[in-house]
mmCIF file of C-alpha atoms and ligand atoms in Angstrom:
data_model
loop_
_atom_site.group_PDB
_atom_site.id
_atom_site.type_symbol
_atom_site.label_atom_id
_atom_site.label_comp_id
_atom_site.label_asym_id
_atom_site.label_seq_id
_atom_site.Cartn_x
_atom_site.Cartn_y
_atom_site.Cartn_z
ATOM 1 C CA MET A 1 23.684 -25.326 67.441
ATOM 2 C CA PRO A 2 27.271 -24.232 68.095
ATOM 3 C CA TYR A 3 29.944 -26.593 66.881
ATOM 4 C CA GLU A 4 32.023 -28.402 69.493
ATOM 5 C CA ASN A 5 34.553 -30.228 67.359
ATOM 6 C CA ILE A 6 35.254 -27.844 64.520
ATOM 7 C CA LEU A 7 35.892 -24.124 64.108
ATOM 8 C CA VAL A 8 34.195 -22.349 61.249
ATOM 9 C CA ASP A 9 35.310 -19.054 59.776
ATOM 10 C CA THR A 10 35.252 -17.147 56.508
ATOM 11 C CA ARG A 11 38.120 -15.353 54.780
ATOM 12 C CA GLY A 12 36.704 -13.291 51.969
ATOM 13 C CA ARG A 13 34.929 -15.727 49.659
ATOM 14 C CA VAL A 14 36.556 -18.761 51.274
ATOM 15 C CA GLY A 15 34.955 -20.934 53.944
ATOM 16 C CA LEU A 16 37.493 -22.230 56.459
ATOM 17 C CA ILE A 17 36.794 -25.295 58.590
ATOM 18 C CA THR A 18 39.339 -26.261 61.256
ATOM 19 C CA LEU A 19 39.070 -29.725 62.823
ATOM 20 C CA ASN A 20 39.357 -29.042 66.516
ATOM 21 C CA ARG A 21 39.872 -31.994 68.853
ATOM 22 C CA PRO A 22 43.534 -31.239 69.500
ATOM 23 C CA LYS A 23 43.914 -33.534 72.521
ATOM 24 C CA GLN A 24 42.835 -36.522 70.434
ATOM 25 C CA LEU A 25 44.853 -35.392 67.389
ATOM 26 C CA ASN A 26 41.539 -34.584 65.686
ATOM 27 C CA ALA A 27 40.321 -38.189 65.863
ATOM 28 C CA LEU A 28 37.162 -38.223 63.798
ATOM 29 C CA ASN A 29 34.134 -39.210 65.858
ATOM 30 C CA ASP A 30 30.503 -39.241 64.854
ATOM 31 C CA ARG A 31 29.766 -35.803 66.237
ATOM 32 C CA LEU A 32 32.731 -34.223 64.471
ATOM 33 C CA MET A 33 31.754 -35.790 61.165
ATOM 34 C CA ASP A 34 28.155 -34.577 61.606
ATOM 35 C CA GLU A 35 29.408 -31.068 62.290
ATOM 36 C CA LEU A 36 31.829 -31.180 59.370
ATOM 37 C CA GLY A 37 29.042 -32.298 57.030
ATOM 38 C CA GLU A 38 26.730 -29.573 58.273
ATOM 39 C CA ALA A 39 29.370 -26.859 57.896
ATOM 40 C CA LEU A 40 30.322 -28.063 54.409
ATOM 41 C CA LEU A 41 26.707 -28.037 53.208
ATOM 42 C CA ALA A 42 26.168 -24.585 54.716
ATOM 43 C CA PHE A 43 29.178 -23.184 52.841
ATOM 44 C CA ASP A 44 28.085 -24.983 49.677
ATOM 45 C CA ALA A 45 24.720 -23.213 49.873
ATOM 46 C CA ASP A 46 26.215 -19.812 50.776
ATOM 47 C CA GLU A 47 26.356 -17.462 47.786
ATOM 48 C CA GLY A 48 29.172 -15.519 49.409
ATOM 49 C CA ILE A 49 31.465 -18.556 49.362
ATOM 50 C CA GLY A 50 33.298 -19.890 46.300
ATOM 51 C CA ALA A 51 35.674 -22.469 47.798
ATOM 52 C CA ILE A 52 36.259 -24.269 51.079
ATOM 53 C CA VAL A 53 39.414 -25.149 53.021
ATOM 54 C CA ILE A 54 39.544 -27.918 55.626
ATOM 55 C CA THR A 55 42.526 -27.942 57.937
ATOM 56 C CA GLY A 56 43.606 -29.369 61.292
ATOM 57 C CA SER A 57 46.322 -28.522 63.785
ATOM 58 C CA GLU A 58 50.068 -28.249 63.430
ATOM 59 C CA LYS A 59 50.439 -31.773 64.815
ATOM 60 C CA ALA A 60 47.565 -33.501 63.063
ATOM 61 C CA PHE A 61 45.159 -32.963 60.212
ATOM 62 C CA ALA A 62 43.420 -36.006 61.703
ATOM 63 C CA ALA A 63 44.903 -39.187 63.204
ATOM 64 C CA GLY A 64 42.001 -41.266 61.948
ATOM 65 C CA ALA A 65 38.569 -42.358 63.001
ATOM 66 C CA ASP A 66 38.123 -42.304 66.770
ATOM 67 C CA ILE A 67 39.481 -45.637 67.963
ATOM 68 C CA ALA A 68 38.089 -45.156 71.476
ATOM 69 C CA ALA A 69 34.601 -44.724 70.030
ATOM 70 C CA MET A 70 34.892 -47.730 67.696
ATOM 71 C CA ALA A 71 36.691 -50.189 69.950
ATOM 72 C CA GLY A 72 33.622 -51.847 71.464
ATOM 73 C CA TRP A 73 31.450 -51.950 68.371
ATOM 74 C CA SER A 74 29.998 -55.261 67.206
ATOM 75 C CA TYR A 75 29.476 -56.169 63.577
ATOM 76 C CA MET A 76 25.816 -55.194 63.841
ATOM 77 C CA ASP A 77 26.687 -51.873 65.500
ATOM 78 C CA VAL A 78 28.904 -50.990 62.548
ATOM 79 C CA HIS A 79 26.454 -52.362 60.022
ATOM 80 C CA ARG A 80 23.526 -50.389 61.443
ATOM 81 C CA SER A 81 25.553 -47.316 62.261
ATOM 82 C CA GLN A 82 24.882 -44.123 60.435
ATOM 83 C CA TYR A 83 28.541 -43.422 61.073
ATOM 84 C CA ILE A 84 30.711 -43.900 57.980
ATOM 85 C CA THR A 85 27.749 -44.523 55.683
ATOM 86 C CA ARG A 86 25.973 -41.251 56.353
ATOM 87 C CA ASN A 87 28.212 -38.507 57.601
ATOM 88 C CA TRP A 88 31.384 -39.606 55.799
ATOM 89 C CA GLU A 89 29.575 -39.363 52.470
ATOM 90 C CA THR A 90 28.413 -35.760 52.907
ATOM 91 C CA ILE A 91 31.619 -34.259 51.561
ATOM 92 C CA ARG A 92 30.977 -35.938 48.209
ATOM 93 C CA ARG A 93 27.753 -33.914 47.854
ATOM 94 C CA VAL A 94 29.620 -30.614 48.011
ATOM 95 C CA ARG A 95 29.752 -28.989 44.573
ATOM 96 C CA LYS A 96 32.221 -26.225 45.339
ATOM 97 C CA PRO A 97 35.930 -27.100 45.487
ATOM 98 C CA VAL A 98 37.244 -28.298 48.828
ATOM 99 C CA ILE A 99 40.958 -28.002 49.638
ATOM 100 C CA ALA A 100 42.567 -30.076 52.394
ATOM 101 C CA ALA A 101 45.428 -28.186 54.065
ATOM 102 C CA VAL A 102 47.341 -30.960 55.800
ATOM 103 C CA ALA A 103 50.014 -30.574 58.495
ATOM 104 C CA GLY A 104 51.197 -33.413 60.702
ATOM 105 C CA PHE A 105 49.399 -36.751 60.770
ATOM 106 C CA ALA A 106 46.765 -37.618 58.180
ATOM 107 C CA LEU A 107 46.207 -41.259 59.068
ATOM 108 C CA GLY A 108 43.438 -43.755 58.441
ATOM 109 C CA GLY A 109 40.204 -41.809 58.172
ATOM 110 C CA GLY A 110 42.278 -38.608 58.217
ATOM 111 C CA CYS A 111 44.055 -39.650 55.033
ATOM 112 C CA GLU A 112 40.719 -40.772 53.576
ATOM 113 C CA LEU A 113 39.145 -37.421 54.439
ATOM 114 C CA ALA A 114 42.021 -35.610 52.710
ATOM 115 C CA MET A 115 41.539 -37.820 49.641
ATOM 116 C CA MET A 116 37.833 -36.958 49.523
ATOM 117 C CA CYS A 117 38.838 -33.318 49.089
ATOM 118 C CA ASP A 118 39.513 -31.960 45.616
ATOM 119 C CA ILE A 119 43.024 -30.641 46.223
ATOM 120 C CA VAL A 120 45.468 -31.641 48.955
ATOM 121 C CA ILE A 121 48.102 -29.081 49.936
ATOM 122 C CA ALA A 122 50.606 -30.437 52.433
ATOM 123 C CA ALA A 123 52.973 -28.850 54.919
ATOM 124 C CA ASP A 124 56.461 -30.327 54.859
ATOM 125 C CA SER A 125 55.547 -31.836 58.240
ATOM 126 C CA ALA A 126 52.661 -33.877 56.810
ATOM 127 C CA ARG A 127 52.636 -37.665 57.128
ATOM 128 C CA PHE A 128 50.076 -39.813 55.373
ATOM 129 C CA GLY A 129 49.161 -43.408 56.015
ATOM 130 C CA GLN A 130 46.488 -46.087 56.235
ATOM 131 C CA PRO A 131 47.633 -47.959 59.356
ATOM 132 C CA GLU A 132 44.273 -49.654 60.080
ATOM 133 C CA ILE A 133 45.868 -53.078 59.568
ATOM 134 C CA LYS A 134 47.612 -52.576 62.921
ATOM 135 C CA LEU A 135 44.155 -52.410 64.533
ATOM 136 C CA GLY A 136 42.916 -55.587 62.876
ATOM 137 C CA VAL A 137 40.767 -53.760 60.330
ATOM 138 C CA ILE A 138 41.172 -52.103 56.941
ATOM 139 C CA PRO A 139 40.409 -48.594 55.652
ATOM 140 C CA GLY A 140 36.652 -48.031 55.722
ATOM 141 C CA ALA A 141 36.047 -44.644 54.142
ATOM 142 C CA GLY A 142 37.374 -45.205 50.639
ATOM 143 C CA GLY A 143 41.074 -45.659 51.340
ATOM 144 C CA THR A 144 41.449 -48.946 49.458
ATOM 145 C CA GLN A 145 39.788 -47.341 46.430
ATOM 146 C CA ARG A 146 41.049 -43.764 46.365
ATOM 147 C CA LEU A 147 44.634 -44.474 47.404
ATOM 148 C CA PRO A 148 45.472 -46.759 44.448
ATOM 149 C CA ARG A 149 43.895 -44.226 42.100
ATOM 150 C CA ALA A 150 45.980 -41.461 43.676
ATOM 151 C CA VAL A 151 49.336 -43.162 44.193
ATOM 152 C CA SER A 152 49.307 -46.476 42.241
ATOM 153 C CA LYS A 153 48.403 -49.979 43.309
ATOM 154 C CA ALA A 154 51.947 -50.788 44.420
ATOM 155 C CA LYS A 155 52.213 -47.898 46.837
ATOM 156 C CA ALA A 156 48.645 -48.325 48.094
ATOM 157 C CA MET A 157 49.356 -51.985 48.860
ATOM 158 C CA ASP A 158 52.603 -50.998 50.569
ATOM 159 C CA LEU A 159 50.908 -48.398 52.775
ATOM 160 C CA CYS A 160 47.805 -50.449 53.615
ATOM 161 C CA LEU A 161 49.615 -53.742 54.215
ATOM 162 C CA THR A 162 52.718 -52.540 56.084
ATOM 163 C CA ALA A 163 51.083 -49.543 57.818
ATOM 164 C CA ARG A 164 54.139 -47.431 57.108
ATOM 165 C CA LEU A 165 53.702 -43.682 56.874
ATOM 166 C CA MET A 166 54.584 -41.582 53.849
ATOM 167 C CA ASP A 167 56.171 -38.162 54.297
ATOM 168 C CA ALA A 168 55.111 -35.051 52.394
ATOM 169 C CA ALA A 169 57.838 -35.356 49.751
ATOM 170 C CA GLU A 170 56.867 -38.950 48.941
ATOM 171 C CA ALA A 171 53.188 -37.983 48.925
ATOM 172 C CA GLU A 172 53.895 -35.250 46.385
ATOM 173 C CA ARG A 173 56.075 -37.546 44.260
ATOM 174 C CA SER A 174 53.311 -40.121 44.272
ATOM 175 C CA GLY A 175 50.576 -37.723 43.239
ATOM 176 C CA LEU A 176 48.582 -37.677 46.470
ATOM 177 C CA VAL A 177 49.231 -34.007 47.149
ATOM 178 C CA SER A 178 49.384 -31.162 44.677
ATOM 179 C CA ARG A 179 51.999 -29.080 46.486
ATOM 180 C CA VAL A 180 54.204 -29.122 49.570
ATOM 181 C CA VAL A 181 54.882 -25.876 51.390
ATOM 182 C CA PRO A 182 56.764 -24.897 54.568
ATOM 183 C CA ALA A 183 54.547 -25.621 57.579
ATOM 184 C CA ASP A 184 54.276 -21.971 58.569
ATOM 185 C CA ARG A 185 52.986 -21.110 55.078
ATOM 186 C CA LEU A 186 50.384 -23.884 54.863
ATOM 187 C CA LEU A 187 47.213 -22.016 55.694
ATOM 188 C CA ASP A 188 48.176 -18.929 53.697
ATOM 189 C CA GLU A 189 48.952 -21.043 50.624
ATOM 190 C CA ALA A 190 45.710 -23.015 50.913
ATOM 191 C CA LEU A 191 43.632 -19.874 51.458
ATOM 192 C CA ALA A 192 45.357 -18.138 48.539
ATOM 193 C CA ALA A 193 44.596 -21.073 46.233
ATOM 194 C CA ALA A 194 40.990 -21.117 47.453
ATOM 195 C CA GLN A 195 40.715 -17.358 46.964
ATOM 196 C CA ILE A 196 41.903 -17.691 43.354
ATOM 197 C CA ILE A 197 39.320 -20.395 42.687
ATOM 198 C CA ALA A 198 36.598 -18.337 44.374
ATOM 199 C CA GLY A 199 37.348 -15.446 42.014
ATOM 200 C CA PHE A 200 36.446 -17.446 38.907
ATOM 201 C CA SER A 201 32.970 -18.010 37.517
ATOM 202 C CA LEU A 202 31.250 -20.514 39.791
ATOM 203 C CA PRO A 203 29.475 -22.493 37.048
ATOM 204 C CA SER A 204 32.793 -23.195 35.311
ATOM 205 C CA VAL A 205 34.491 -24.022 38.620
ATOM 206 C CA MET A 206 31.769 -26.476 39.595
ATOM 207 C CA MET A 207 31.659 -28.039 36.141
ATOM 208 C CA ALA A 208 35.440 -28.473 36.066
ATOM 209 C CA LYS A 209 35.241 -30.275 39.407
ATOM 210 C CA GLU A 210 32.360 -32.438 38.237
ATOM 211 C CA ALA A 211 34.065 -33.315 34.967
ATOM 212 C CA ILE A 212 37.366 -34.262 36.625
ATOM 213 C CA ASN A 213 35.525 -36.439 39.133
ATOM 214 C CA ARG A 214 33.826 -38.189 36.207
ATOM 215 C CA ALA A 215 37.257 -39.403 35.123
ATOM 216 C CA TYR A 216 37.182 -41.738 38.127
ATOM 217 C CA GLU A 217 33.695 -43.048 37.490
ATOM 218 C CA VAL A 218 33.191 -43.667 33.781
ATOM 219 C CA PRO A 219 35.077 -45.002 30.720
ATOM 220 C CA LEU A 220 37.210 -42.459 28.825
ATOM 221 C CA ALA A 221 34.855 -42.050 25.856
ATOM 222 C CA GLU A 222 31.911 -41.316 28.147
ATOM 223 C CA GLY A 223 33.955 -38.912 30.216
ATOM 224 C CA VAL A 224 35.059 -37.040 27.114
ATOM 225 C CA THR A 225 31.457 -36.851 25.893
ATOM 226 C CA PHE A 226 30.381 -35.532 29.288
ATOM 227 C CA GLU A 227 33.142 -32.930 29.185
ATOM 228 C CA ARG A 228 32.089 -31.820 25.703
ATOM 229 C CA ARG A 229 28.442 -31.372 26.730
ATOM 230 C CA VAL A 230 29.468 -29.396 29.790
ATOM 231 C CA PHE A 231 31.906 -27.317 27.736
ATOM 232 C CA HIS A 232 29.127 -26.518 25.267
ATOM 233 C CA SER A 233 26.741 -25.572 28.061
ATOM 234 C CA LEU A 234 29.148 -22.976 29.452
ATOM 235 C CA PHE A 235 28.699 -20.998 26.230
ATOM 236 C CA ALA A 236 25.198 -20.256 27.521
ATOM 237 C CA THR A 237 26.617 -18.295 30.462
ATOM 238 C CA GLU A 238 27.214 -14.567 30.628
ATOM 239 C CA ASP A 239 30.512 -15.290 32.287
ATOM 240 C CA GLN A 240 31.868 -17.026 29.181
ATOM 241 C CA LYS A 241 31.091 -13.859 27.191
ATOM 242 C CA GLU A 242 32.690 -11.739 29.876
ATOM 243 C CA GLY A 243 35.769 -13.961 30.291
ATOM 244 C CA MET A 244 36.559 -14.043 26.586
ATOM 245 C CA ALA A 245 35.725 -10.366 26.007
ATOM 246 C CA ALA A 246 37.980 -9.382 28.909
ATOM 247 C CA PHE A 247 40.849 -11.378 27.416
ATOM 248 C CA LEU A 248 40.438 -9.696 24.036
ATOM 249 C CA GLU A 249 40.121 -6.256 25.636
ATOM 250 C CA LYS A 250 43.194 -6.931 27.791
ATOM 251 C CA ARG A 251 41.409 -6.312 31.088
ATOM 252 C CA ALA A 252 40.475 -8.363 34.145
ATOM 253 C CA PRO A 253 37.134 -10.166 33.833
ATOM 254 C CA GLN A 254 34.235 -9.185 36.075
ATOM 255 C CA PHE A 255 32.506 -12.498 36.541
ATOM 256 C CA ARG A 256 28.893 -12.146 37.527
ATOM 257 C CA HIS A 257 28.204 -15.648 38.783
ATOM 258 C CA ARG A 258 30.657 -16.167 41.554
HETATM 259 C C1 HXC B 1 41.363 -41.898 69.163
HETATM 260 C C2 HXC B 1 43.480 -41.052 69.199
HETATM 261 C C3 HXC B 1 43.674 -41.397 67.841
HETATM 262 C C4 HXC B 1 42.578 -42.027 67.156
HETATM 263 C C5 HXC B 1 45.472 -40.463 68.567
HETATM 264 N N1 HXC B 1 44.626 -40.471 69.591
HETATM 265 N N2 HXC B 1 44.928 -41.024 67.475
HETATM 266 N N3 HXC B 1 42.339 -41.294 69.850
HETATM 267 N N4 HXC B 1 41.461 -42.253 67.866
HETATM 268 N N5 HXC B 1 42.640 -42.372 65.872
HETATM 269 C C6 HXC B 1 44.854 -39.964 70.941
HETATM 270 C C7 HXC B 1 45.778 -40.852 71.726
HETATM 271 O O1 HXC B 1 45.067 -41.950 72.289
HETATM 272 C C8 HXC B 1 46.293 -39.910 72.787
HETATM 273 O O2 HXC B 1 45.319 -39.774 73.781
HETATM 274 C C9 HXC B 1 46.379 -38.581 72.022
HETATM 275 O O3 HXC B 1 45.520 -38.712 70.893
HETATM 276 C C10 HXC B 1 47.785 -38.296 71.534
HETATM 277 O O4 HXC B 1 48.239 -39.420 70.807
HETATM 278 P P1 HXC B 1 49.644 -40.146 71.096
HETATM 279 O O5 HXC B 1 49.545 -41.517 70.560
HETATM 280 O O6 HXC B 1 50.017 -40.016 72.541
HETATM 281 O O7 HXC B 1 50.626 -39.246 70.210
HETATM 282 P P2 HXC B 1 51.970 -39.694 69.478
HETATM 283 O O8 HXC B 1 52.784 -40.572 70.377
HETATM 284 O O9 HXC B 1 52.554 -38.438 68.975
HETATM 285 O O10 HXC B 1 51.508 -40.597 68.267
HETATM 286 C C11 HXC B 1 50.749 -40.028 67.236
HETATM 287 C C12 HXC B 1 50.144 -41.152 66.328
HETATM 288 C C13 HXC B 1 49.384 -42.149 67.213
HETATM 289 C C14 HXC B 1 51.274 -41.865 65.588
HETATM 290 C C15 HXC B 1 49.243 -40.446 65.334
HETATM 291 O O11 HXC B 1 48.471 -41.415 68.053
HETATM 292 C C16 HXC B 1 48.577 -43.144 66.423
HETATM 293 O O12 HXC B 1 49.124 -44.111 65.928
HETATM 294 N N6 HXC B 1 47.246 -42.950 66.352
HETATM 295 C C17 HXC B 1 46.350 -43.871 65.718
HETATM 296 C C18 HXC B 1 46.471 -43.791 64.234
HETATM 297 C C19 HXC B 1 45.549 -44.792 63.542
HETATM 298 O O13 HXC B 1 45.648 -46.002 63.791
HETATM 299 N N7 HXC B 1 44.594 -44.313 62.748
HETATM 300 C C20 HXC B 1 43.638 -45.147 62.099
HETATM 301 C C21 HXC B 1 42.383 -45.235 62.923
HETATM 302 S S1 HXC B 1 41.201 -46.341 62.230
HETATM 303 P P3 HXC B 1 45.726 -39.784 75.351
HETATM 304 O O14 HXC B 1 44.381 -39.696 76.040
HETATM 305 O O15 HXC B 1 46.474 -41.033 75.588
HETATM 306 O O16 HXC B 1 46.555 -38.545 75.511
HETATM 307 C C22 HXC B 1 40.492 -45.453 61.010
HETATM 308 C C23 HXC B 1 39.431 -46.177 60.241
HETATM 309 C C24 HXC B 1 38.745 -45.238 59.316
HETATM 310 O O17 HXC B 1 40.769 -44.336 60.777
HETATM 311 C C25 HXC B 1 37.488 -45.869 58.864
HETATM 312 C C26 HXC B 1 36.548 -44.864 58.260
HETATM 313 C C27 HXC B 1 35.608 -44.278 59.208
#
């Protein structure tokens, strides 16, 4: 089925997904989230793809969950809904790295979507926030949990309770984004980073992602043990032999499992 709310493209070994409801500033409705999940899983399963970039428009990465769609919902509608519980979780099942390339507004669910990605690269025009409190609700896709981990409790409280927006410079200072680039360079920078990742050995890329994510789930000692086991296991790959041999022979590695 063709997608209606996203554009899907490939650039070399990178899968590119563009959120595409420009009139609604990429407000995230059920259909869009279904399509996003489907496209992410398809790229994750595609042997020709080593990393994924999600981006939006110049004006908005995404201005949040679709308020028009949610406005009339009752408690039981939300409780029973597959929305949020099902299609918002899909991105967490993706094993390849996902980069959010954010320009303009990343608010509410848009900020939460960016935080579900592995790396956030921001244009200098980017503005992040969790303004749900203005609507009489709170973040519902992980914002109250991921934001304090990303930017500290103090700043998360500030953003969630006052609804103020954070510009790209503050987001970088606070640790929410890994780099800020001029808006006209955003997609090129994100694709270049993704291309670099996609050139490495996929098992080590996926294990690095998995191990870093463990840091947010388990106590330090368990995380370190997990890392050690995974580190050991990579010595069973041909790509470890190739990577180290290439270094010693002063040549570029030819990774087999990409
Ligand atoms: C539905 C939205 C929308 C949204 C913008 N639009 N955000 N529609 N859901 N989240 C629509 C507007 O209604 C408008 O439609 C069009 O997009 C352009 O928006 P404007 O407001 O006219 O643009 P501007 O004045 O530039 O203001 C931009 C903005 C503002 C500051 C981003 O749109 C805004 O505050 N949006 C809502 C942000 C927000 O509260 N997000 C949190 C949502 S709750 P028309 O038809 O009038 O042109 C959430 C919960 C997540 O995300 C829970 C997990 C699932």
